């Protein structure tokens, strides 16, 4: 999802990882993700379970929150269709989030 890309970008921008893959799986009618996986390919000082705790502490990956955070109820089809929609700083999903590391890591 676009939100998992934002999570990965935020982790890299914060210097937590040099390379990371974030996978999120959902089921219709379920308010929370079925699973969240984070793989850093050895490019991080944290373990993958610690990375998962960092992600869970900083991001609400529920579908309802994604719609709210990314402002997806506002139709912007023409803007997103023109020149693609990745890498354009005007879109809410391109903004990285400040990461807070839980104190108990």
N, CA, C and O atoms as a GROMACS GRO file, in nm:
protein
  420
    1UNK      N    1   0.084  -0.119   0.000
    1UNK     CA    2   0.000   0.000   0.000
    1UNK      C    3   0.088   0.125   0.000
    1UNK      O    4   0.207   0.119   0.028
    2UNK      N    5   0.028   0.234  -0.031
    2UNK     CA    6   0.100   0.361  -0.028
    2UNK      C    7   0.147   0.393   0.112
    2UNK      O    8   0.254   0.452   0.131
    3UNK      N    9   0.068   0.353   0.212
    3UNK     CA   10   0.106   0.380   0.350
    3UNK      C   11   0.231   0.301   0.390
    3UNK      O   12   0.316   0.354   0.462
    4UNK      N   13   0.245   0.177   0.345
    4UNK     CA   14   0.366   0.100   0.378
    4UNK      C   15   0.489   0.162   0.313
    4UNK      O   16   0.599   0.156   0.369
    5UNK      N   17   0.473   0.222   0.196
    5UNK     CA   18   0.583   0.295   0.134
    5UNK      C   19   0.621   0.415   0.220
    5UNK      O   20   0.740   0.444   0.237
    6UNK      N   21   0.522   0.484   0.274
    6UNK     CA   22   0.548   0.597   0.363
    6UNK      C   23   0.619   0.555   0.490
    6UNK      O   24   0.706   0.627   0.539
    7UNK      N   25   0.583   0.440   0.545
    7UNK     CA   26   0.650   0.388   0.663
    7UNK      C   27   0.797   0.362   0.630
    7UNK      O   28   0.886   0.402   0.706
    8UNK      N   29   0.823   0.295   0.519
    8UNK     CA   30   0.960   0.264   0.478
    8UNK      C   31   1.040   0.392   0.455
    8UNK      O   32   1.155   0.402   0.499
    9UNK      N   33   0.981   0.489   0.386
    9UNK     CA   34   1.051   0.616   0.361
    9UNK      C   35   1.085   0.686   0.492
    9UNK      O   36   1.193   0.743   0.506
   10UNK      N   37   0.994   0.682   0.588
   10UNK     CA   38   1.017   0.747   0.717
   10UNK      C   39   1.130   0.679   0.793
   10UNK      O   40   1.212   0.747   0.855
   11UNK      N   41   1.136   0.546   0.789
   11UNK     CA   42   1.243   0.473   0.857
   11UNK      C   43   1.379   0.505   0.796
   11UNK      O   44   1.478   0.523   0.868
   12UNK      N   45   1.384   0.513   0.664
   12UNK     CA   46   1.510   0.544   0.596
   12UNK      C   47   1.549   0.690   0.621
   12UNK      O   48   1.665   0.719   0.651
   13UNK      N   49   1.454   0.781   0.608
   13UNK     CA   50   1.483   0.923   0.629
   13UNK      C   51   1.533   0.951   0.771
   13UNK      O   52   1.616   1.039   0.792
   14UNK      N   53   1.481   0.876   0.869
   14UNK     CA   54   1.522   0.894   1.009
   14UNK      C   55   1.659   0.832   1.036
   14UNK      O   56   1.714   0.849   1.144
   15UNK      N   57   1.714   0.761   0.937
   15UNK     CA   58   1.846   0.699   0.954
   15UNK      C   59   1.841   0.569   1.033
   15UNK      O   60   1.945   0.518   1.075
   16UNK      N   61   1.722   0.514   1.052
   16UNK     CA   62   1.708   0.389   1.126
   16UNK      C   63   1.753   0.272   1.040
   16UNK      O   64   1.813   0.177   1.091
   17UNK      N   65   1.724   0.277   0.911
   17UNK     CA   66   1.763   0.173   0.816
   17UNK      C   67   1.819   0.240   0.691
   17UNK      O   68   1.789   0.355   0.661
   18UNK      N   69   1.900   0.166   0.619
   18UNK     CA   70   1.944   0.213   0.488
   18UNK      C   71   1.854   0.158   0.380
   18UNK      O   72   1.837   0.218   0.274
   19UNK      N   73   1.797   0.042   0.408
   19UNK     CA   74   1.709  -0.026   0.312
   19UNK      C   75   1.606  -0.103   0.393
   19UNK      O   76   1.642  -0.170   0.490
   20UNK      N   77   1.480  -0.095   0.355
   20UNK     CA   78   1.376  -0.163   0.434
   20UNK      C   79   1.256  -0.196   0.346
   20UNK      O   80   1.222  -0.122   0.253
   21UNK      N   81   1.193  -0.307   0.377
   21UNK     CA   82   1.070  -0.349   0.311
   21UNK      C   83   0.964  -0.361   0.420
   21UNK      O   84   0.985  -0.428   0.520
   22UNK      N   85   0.850  -0.296   0.399
   22UNK     CA   86   0.738  -0.305   0.492
   22UNK      C   87   0.622  -0.370   0.419
   22UNK      O   88   0.578  -0.323   0.315
   23UNK      N   89   0.573  -0.480   0.476
   23UNK     CA   90   0.459  -0.551   0.417
   23UNK      C   91   0.342  -0.547   0.516
   23UNK      O   92   0.359  -0.575   0.634
   24UNK      N   93   0.225  -0.513   0.465
   24UNK     CA   94   0.105  -0.507   0.548
   24UNK      C   95  -0.004  -0.585   0.476
   24UNK      O   96  -0.026  -0.566   0.356
   25UNK      N   97  -0.073  -0.673   0.549
   25UNK     CA   98  -0.183  -0.746   0.486
   25UNK      C   99  -0.314  -0.715   0.559
   25UNK      O  100  -0.316  -0.698   0.681
   26UNK      N  101  -0.421  -0.708   0.481
   26UNK     CA  102  -0.552  -0.671   0.532
   26UNK      C  103  -0.656  -0.774   0.490
   26UNK      O  104  -0.634  -0.852   0.397
   27UNK      N  105  -0.768  -0.774   0.560
   27UNK     CA  106  -0.884  -0.855   0.521
   27UNK      C  107  -1.006  -0.764   0.522
   27UNK      O  108  -1.017  -0.674   0.605
   28UNK      N  109  -1.096  -0.787   0.430
   28UNK     CA  110  -1.217  -0.705   0.420
   28UNK      C  111  -1.297  -0.718   0.549
   28UNK      O  112  -1.322  -0.828   0.598
   29UNK      N  113  -1.336  -0.603   0.603
   29UNK     CA  114  -1.419  -0.600   0.723
   29UNK      C  115  -1.342  -0.604   0.853
   29UNK      O  116  -1.403  -0.597   0.960
   30UNK      N  117  -1.210  -0.616   0.848
   30UNK     CA  118  -1.127  -0.620   0.970
   30UNK      C  119  -1.062  -0.482   0.986
   30UNK      O  120  -1.000  -0.431   0.893
   31UNK      N  121  -1.077  -0.423   1.105
   31UNK     CA  122  -1.034  -0.285   1.126
   31UNK      C  123  -0.883  -0.270   1.144
   31UNK      O  124  -0.832  -0.158   1.134
   32UNK      N  125  -0.811  -0.374   1.171
   32UNK     CA  126  -0.666  -0.368   1.191
   32UNK      C  127  -0.598  -0.459   1.088
   32UNK      O  128  -0.661  -0.551   1.036
   33UNK      N  129  -0.472  -0.433   1.056
   33UNK     CA  130  -0.401  -0.522   0.964
   33UNK      C  131  -0.392  -0.664   1.021
   33UNK      O  132  -0.380  -0.682   1.142
   34UNK      N  133  -0.399  -0.764   0.934
   34UNK     CA  134  -0.380  -0.902   0.978
   34UNK      C  135  -0.235  -0.926   1.018
   34UNK      O  136  -0.206  -0.997   1.114
   35UNK      N  137  -0.144  -0.865   0.941
   35UNK     CA  138  -0.002  -0.879   0.975
   35UNK      C  139   0.074  -0.758   0.924
   35UNK      O  140   0.037  -0.695   0.826
   36UNK      N  141   0.183  -0.730   0.994
   36UNK     CA  142   0.279  -0.626   0.953
   36UNK      C  143   0.416  -0.690   0.964
   36UNK      O  144   0.452  -0.742   1.069
   37UNK      N  145   0.493  -0.686   0.856
   37UNK     CA  146   0.629  -0.741   0.855
   37UNK      C  147   0.726  -0.632   0.812
   37UNK      O  148   0.697  -0.552   0.724
   38UNK      N  149   0.843  -0.632   0.875
   38UNK     CA  150   0.946  -0.533   0.844
   38UNK      C  151   1.078  -0.607   0.823
   38UNK      O  152   1.123  -0.680   0.912
   39UNK      N  153   1.139  -0.589   0.707
   39UNK     CA  154   1.266  -0.654   0.674
   39UNK      C  155   1.368  -0.546   0.638
   39UNK      O  156   1.344  -0.463   0.550
   40UNK      N  157   1.483  -0.546   0.708
   40UNK     CA  158   1.582  -0.441   0.686
   40UNK      C  159   1.707  -0.492   0.614
   40UNK      O  160   1.800  -0.414   0.591
   41UNK      N  161   1.711  -0.617   0.578
   41UNK     CA  162   1.823  -0.674   0.500
   41UNK      C  163   1.959  -0.649   0.565
   41UNK      O  164   2.059  -0.632   0.495
   42UNK      N  165   1.961  -0.647   0.698
   42UNK     CA  166   2.087  -0.626   0.768
   42UNK      C  167   2.138  -0.484   0.766
   42UNK      O  168   2.253  -0.459   0.802
   43UNK      N  169   2.055  -0.390   0.723
   43UNK     CA  170   2.100  -0.250   0.711
   43UNK      C  171   2.059  -0.164   0.830
   43UNK      O  172   2.051  -0.041   0.818
   44UNK      N  173   2.034  -0.226   0.943
   44UNK     CA  174   1.980  -0.155   1.057
   44UNK      C  175   2.046  -0.203   1.186
   44UNK      O  176   2.086  -0.319   1.195
   45UNK      N  177   2.058  -0.115   1.284
   45UNK     CA  178   2.115  -0.156   1.412
   45UNK      C  179   2.012  -0.224   1.502
   45UNK      O  180   2.047  -0.279   1.606
   46UNK      N  181   1.885  -0.220   1.463
   46UNK     CA  182   1.778  -0.284   1.539
   46UNK      C  183   1.744  -0.420   1.477
   46UNK      O  184   1.764  -0.440   1.357
   47UNK      N  185   1.694  -0.510   1.557
   47UNK     CA  186   1.645  -0.638   1.505
   47UNK      C  187   1.512  -0.613   1.434
   47UNK      O  188   1.451  -0.507   1.451
   48UNK      N  189   1.466  -0.710   1.357
   48UNK     CA  190   1.339  -0.692   1.287
   48UNK      C  191   1.222  -0.686   1.385
   48UNK      O  192   1.124  -0.617   1.358
   49UNK      N  193   1.230  -0.757   1.496
   49UNK     CA  194   1.122  -0.746   1.595
   49UNK      C  195   1.122  -0.608   1.661
   49UNK      O  196   1.016  -0.554   1.692
   50UNK      N  197   1.243  -0.550   1.683
   50UNK     CA  198   1.250  -0.414   1.736
   50UNK      C  199   1.197  -0.313   1.633
   50UNK      O  200   1.128  -0.218   1.669
   51UNK      N  201   1.230  -0.336   1.506
   51UNK     CA  202   1.178  -0.248   1.400
   51UNK      C  203   1.026  -0.252   1.397
   51UNK      O  204   0.961  -0.149   1.380
   52UNK      N  205   0.970  -0.370   1.414
   52UNK     CA  206   0.825  -0.384   1.415
   52UNK      C  207   0.765  -0.306   1.531
   52UNK      O  208   0.660  -0.244   1.516
   53UNK      N  209   0.829  -0.309   1.647
   53UNK     CA  210   0.782  -0.231   1.762
   53UNK      C  211   0.790  -0.081   1.733
   53UNK      O  212   0.701  -0.006   1.773
   54UNK      N  213   0.895  -0.038   1.664
   54UNK     CA  214   0.909   0.104   1.626
   54UNK      C  215   0.795   0.144   1.531
   54UNK      O  216   0.734   0.249   1.548
   55UNK      N  217   0.769   0.059   1.433
   55UNK     CA  218   0.660   0.086   1.337
   55UNK      C  219   0.526   0.093   1.410
   55UNK      O  220   0.449   0.186   1.388
   56UNK      N  221   0.498  -0.006   1.495
   56UNK     CA  222   0.370  -0.008   1.566
   56UNK      C  223   0.355   0.111   1.661
   56UNK      O  224   0.243   0.158   1.684
   57UNK      N  225   0.465   0.160   1.716
   57UNK     CA  226   0.459   0.274   1.808
   57UNK      C  227   0.437   0.406   1.734
   57UNK      O  228   0.389   0.503   1.793
   58UNK      N  229   0.472   0.411   1.605
   58UNK     CA  230   0.468   0.537   1.530
   58UNK      C  231   0.359   0.547   1.425
   58UNK      O  232   0.325   0.657   1.381
   59UNK      N  233   0.302   0.434   1.384
   59UNK     CA  234   0.207   0.435   1.273
   59UNK      C  235   0.082   0.356   1.308
   59UNK      O  236   0.090   0.244   1.359
   60UNK      N  237  -0.033   0.414   1.279
   60UNK     CA  238  -0.160   0.344   1.287
   60UNK      C  239  -0.193   0.299   1.145
   60UNK      O  240  -0.232   0.381   1.062
   61UNK      N  241  -0.178   0.171   1.118
   61UNK     CA  242  -0.195   0.120   0.983
   61UNK      C  243  -0.336   0.066   0.956
   61UNK      O  244  -0.357  -0.012   0.863
   62UNK      N  245  -0.432   0.106   1.038
   62UNK     CA  246  -0.569   0.064   1.014
   62UNK      C  247  -0.622   0.134   0.889
   62UNK      O  248  -0.584   0.247   0.860
   63UNK      N  249  -0.709   0.067   0.813
   63UNK     CA  250  -0.762   0.128   0.690
   63UNK      C  251  -0.829   0.263   0.714
   63UNK      O  252  -0.810   0.356   0.636
   64UNK      N  253  -0.906   0.275   0.821
   64UNK     CA  254  -0.972   0.402   0.850
   64UNK      C  255  -0.874   0.515   0.874
   64UNK      O  256  -0.896   0.628   0.829
   65UNK      N  257  -0.765   0.486   0.944
   65UNK     CA  258  -0.665   0.589   0.970
   65UNK      C  259  -0.588   0.625   0.844
   65UNK      O  260  -0.551   0.740   0.825
   66UNK      N  261  -0.564   0.528   0.757
   66UNK     CA  262  -0.495   0.556   0.630
   66UNK      C  263  -0.578   0.653   0.547
   66UNK      O  264  -0.525   0.749   0.491
   67UNK      N  265  -0.708   0.628   0.539
   67UNK     CA  266  -0.798   0.718   0.464
   67UNK      C  267  -0.791   0.858   0.524
   67UNK      O  268  -0.787   0.957   0.451
   68UNK      N  269  -0.790   0.866   0.658
   68UNK     CA  270  -0.786   0.996   0.725
   68UNK      C  271  -0.652   1.066   0.706
   68UNK      O  272  -0.648   1.183   0.666
   69UNK      N  273  -0.542   0.996   0.734
   69UNK     CA  274  -0.409   1.058   0.725
   69UNK      C  275  -0.372   1.101   0.584
   69UNK      O  276  -0.310   1.206   0.564
   70UNK      N  277  -0.410   1.020   0.487
   70UNK     CA  278  -0.374   1.051   0.349
   70UNK      C  279  -0.480   1.136   0.278
   70UNK      O  280  -0.465   1.171   0.161
   71UNK      N  281  -0.587   1.169   0.350
   71UNK     CA  282  -0.693   1.254   0.297
   71UNK      C  283  -0.749   1.196   0.167
   71UNK      O  284  -0.760   1.266   0.066
   72UNK      N  285  -0.783   1.068   0.171
   72UNK     CA  286  -0.823   0.998   0.049
   72UNK      C  287  -0.968   1.020   0.008
   72UNK      O  288  -1.009   0.976  -0.099
   73UNK      N  289  -1.046   1.086   0.091
   73UNK     CA  290  -1.185   1.114   0.053
   73UNK      C  291  -1.197   1.236  -0.038
   73UNK      O  292  -1.305   1.266  -0.090
   74UNK      N  293  -1.087   1.305  -0.059
   74UNK     CA  294  -1.086   1.423  -0.146
   74UNK      C  295  -1.038   1.379  -0.284
   74UNK      O  296  -0.922   1.340  -0.300
   75UNK      N  297  -1.125   1.384  -0.384
   75UNK     CA  298  -1.085   1.337  -0.517
   75UNK      C  299  -0.982   1.431  -0.582
   75UNK      O  300  -1.007   1.550  -0.600
   76UNK      N  301  -0.869   1.375  -0.618
   76UNK     CA  302  -0.764   1.452  -0.685
   76UNK      C  303  -0.713   1.373  -0.806
   76UNK      O  304  -0.593   1.364  -0.831
   77UNK      N  305  -0.808   1.315  -0.879
   77UNK     CA  306  -0.772   1.224  -0.986
   77UNK      C  307  -0.688   1.288  -1.095
   77UNK      O  308  -0.592   1.227  -1.143
   78UNK      N  309  -0.721   1.408  -1.134
   78UNK     CA  310  -0.647   1.473  -1.243
   78UNK      C  311  -0.501   1.496  -1.202
   78UNK      O  312  -0.409   1.472  -1.280
   79UNK      N  313  -0.480   1.543  -1.077
   79UNK     CA  314  -0.343   1.568  -1.030
   79UNK      C  315  -0.263   1.438  -1.019
   79UNK      O  316  -0.145   1.436  -1.054
   80UNK      N  317  -0.326   1.331  -0.973
   80UNK     CA  318  -0.252   1.206  -0.957
   80UNK      C  319  -0.228   1.136  -1.091
   80UNK      O  320  -0.130   1.064  -1.106
   81UNK      N  321  -0.316   1.158  -1.187
   81UNK     CA  322  -0.301   1.093  -1.317
   81UNK      C  323  -0.194   1.161  -1.403
   81UNK      O  324  -0.134   1.099  -1.491
   82UNK      N  325  -0.170   1.289  -1.376
   82UNK     CA  326  -0.074   1.366  -1.456
   82UNK      C  327   0.068   1.341  -1.405
   82UNK      O  328   0.098   1.372  -1.289
   83UNK      N  329   0.154   1.288  -1.486
   83UNK     CA  330   0.295   1.264  -1.456
   83UNK      C  331   0.319   1.161  -1.346
   83UNK      O  332   0.430   1.154  -1.293
   84UNK      N  333   0.219   1.082  -1.310
   84UNK     CA  334   0.236   0.986  -1.201
   84UNK      C  335   0.218   1.051  -1.066
   84UNK      O  336   0.208   1.174  -1.056
   85UNK      N  337   0.212   0.970  -0.965
   85UNK     CA  338   0.185   1.027  -0.833
   85UNK      C  339   0.289   0.990  -0.728
   85UNK      O  340   0.266   1.014  -0.609
   86UNK      N  341   0.402   0.934  -0.767
   86UNK     CA  342   0.509   0.907  -0.672
   86UNK      C  343   0.617   1.013  -0.686
   86UNK      O  344   0.655   1.051  -0.797
   87UNK      N  345   0.666   1.060  -0.573
   87UNK     CA  346   0.774   1.157  -0.573
   87UNK      C  347   0.730   1.301  -0.580
   87UNK      O  348   0.814   1.391  -0.580
   88UNK      N  349   0.600   1.327  -0.585
   88UNK     CA  350   0.550   1.464  -0.589
   88UNK      C  351   0.523   1.511  -0.446
   88UNK      O  352   0.435   1.456  -0.380
   89UNK      N  353   0.595   1.610  -0.398
   89UNK     CA  354   0.580   1.653  -0.258
   89UNK      C  355   0.445   1.715  -0.225
   89UNK      O  356   0.416   1.738  -0.107
   90UNK      N  357   0.361   1.742  -0.325
   90UNK     CA  358   0.229   1.799  -0.298
   90UNK      C  359   0.132   1.699  -0.237
   90UNK      O  360   0.032   1.738  -0.178
   91UNK      N  361   0.161   1.570  -0.251
   91UNK     CA  362   0.068   1.467  -0.204
   91UNK      C  363   0.099   1.426  -0.061
   91UNK      O  364   0.215   1.414  -0.022
   92UNK      N  365  -0.007   1.404   0.016
   92UNK     CA  366   0.008   1.372   0.159
   92UNK      C  367   0.088   1.245   0.182
   92UNK      O  368   0.157   1.233   0.283
   93UNK      N  369   0.081   1.149   0.091
   93UNK     CA  370   0.151   1.022   0.111
   93UNK      C  371   0.300   1.031   0.084
   93UNK      O  372   0.373   0.935   0.108
   94UNK      N  373   0.347   1.144   0.035
   94UNK     CA  374   0.491   1.162   0.011
   94UNK      C  375   0.562   1.227   0.130
   94UNK      O  376   0.685   1.236   0.132
   95UNK      N  377   0.487   1.271   0.228
   95UNK     CA  378   0.547   1.335   0.346
   95UNK      C  379   0.594   1.227   0.444
   95UNK      O  380   0.520   1.134   0.475
   96UNK      N  381   0.717   1.240   0.493
   96UNK     CA  382   0.769   1.144   0.589
   96UNK      C  383   0.730   1.187   0.730
   96UNK      O  384   0.711   1.306   0.758
   97UNK      N  385   0.720   1.090   0.817
   97UNK     CA  386   0.679   1.114   0.954
   97UNK      C  387   0.802   1.110   1.045
   97UNK      O  388   0.894   1.031   1.023
   98UNK      N  389   0.802   1.195   1.146
   98UNK     CA  390   0.907   1.194   1.246
   98UNK      C  391   0.893   1.066   1.328
   98UNK      O  392   0.785   1.036   1.379
   99UNK      N  393   1.001   0.991   1.342
   99UNK     CA  394   0.998   0.863   1.414
   99UNK      C  395   1.046   0.884   1.557
   99UNK      O  396   1.146   0.951   1.582
  100UNK      N  397   0.971   0.827   1.652
  100UNK     CA  398   1.011   0.829   1.792
  100UNK      C  399   1.044   0.685   1.832
  100UNK      O  400   0.961   0.595   1.816
  101UNK      N  401   1.165   0.665   1.884
  101UNK     CA  402   1.207   0.533   1.926
  101UNK      C  403   1.154   0.508   2.067
  101UNK      O  404   1.180   0.589   2.156
  102UNK      N  405   1.082   0.398   2.089
  102UNK     CA  406   1.035   0.368   2.226
  102UNK      C  407   1.154   0.356   2.321
  102UNK      O  408   1.259   0.302   2.286
  103UNK      N  409   1.136   0.406   2.441
  103UNK     CA  410   1.246   0.408   2.538
  103UNK      C  411   1.291   0.269   2.583
  103UNK      O  412   1.406   0.251   2.624
  104UNK      N  413   1.203   0.173   2.576
  104UNK     CA  414   1.236   0.039   2.627
  104UNK      C  415   1.299  -0.053   2.522
  104UNK      O  416   1.300  -0.175   2.539
  105UNK      N  417   1.352   0.003   2.415
  105UNK     CA  418   1.421  -0.081   2.314
  105UNK      C  419   1.565  -0.101   2.352
  105UNK      O  420   1.639  -0.168   2.280
   0.00000   0.00000   0.00000
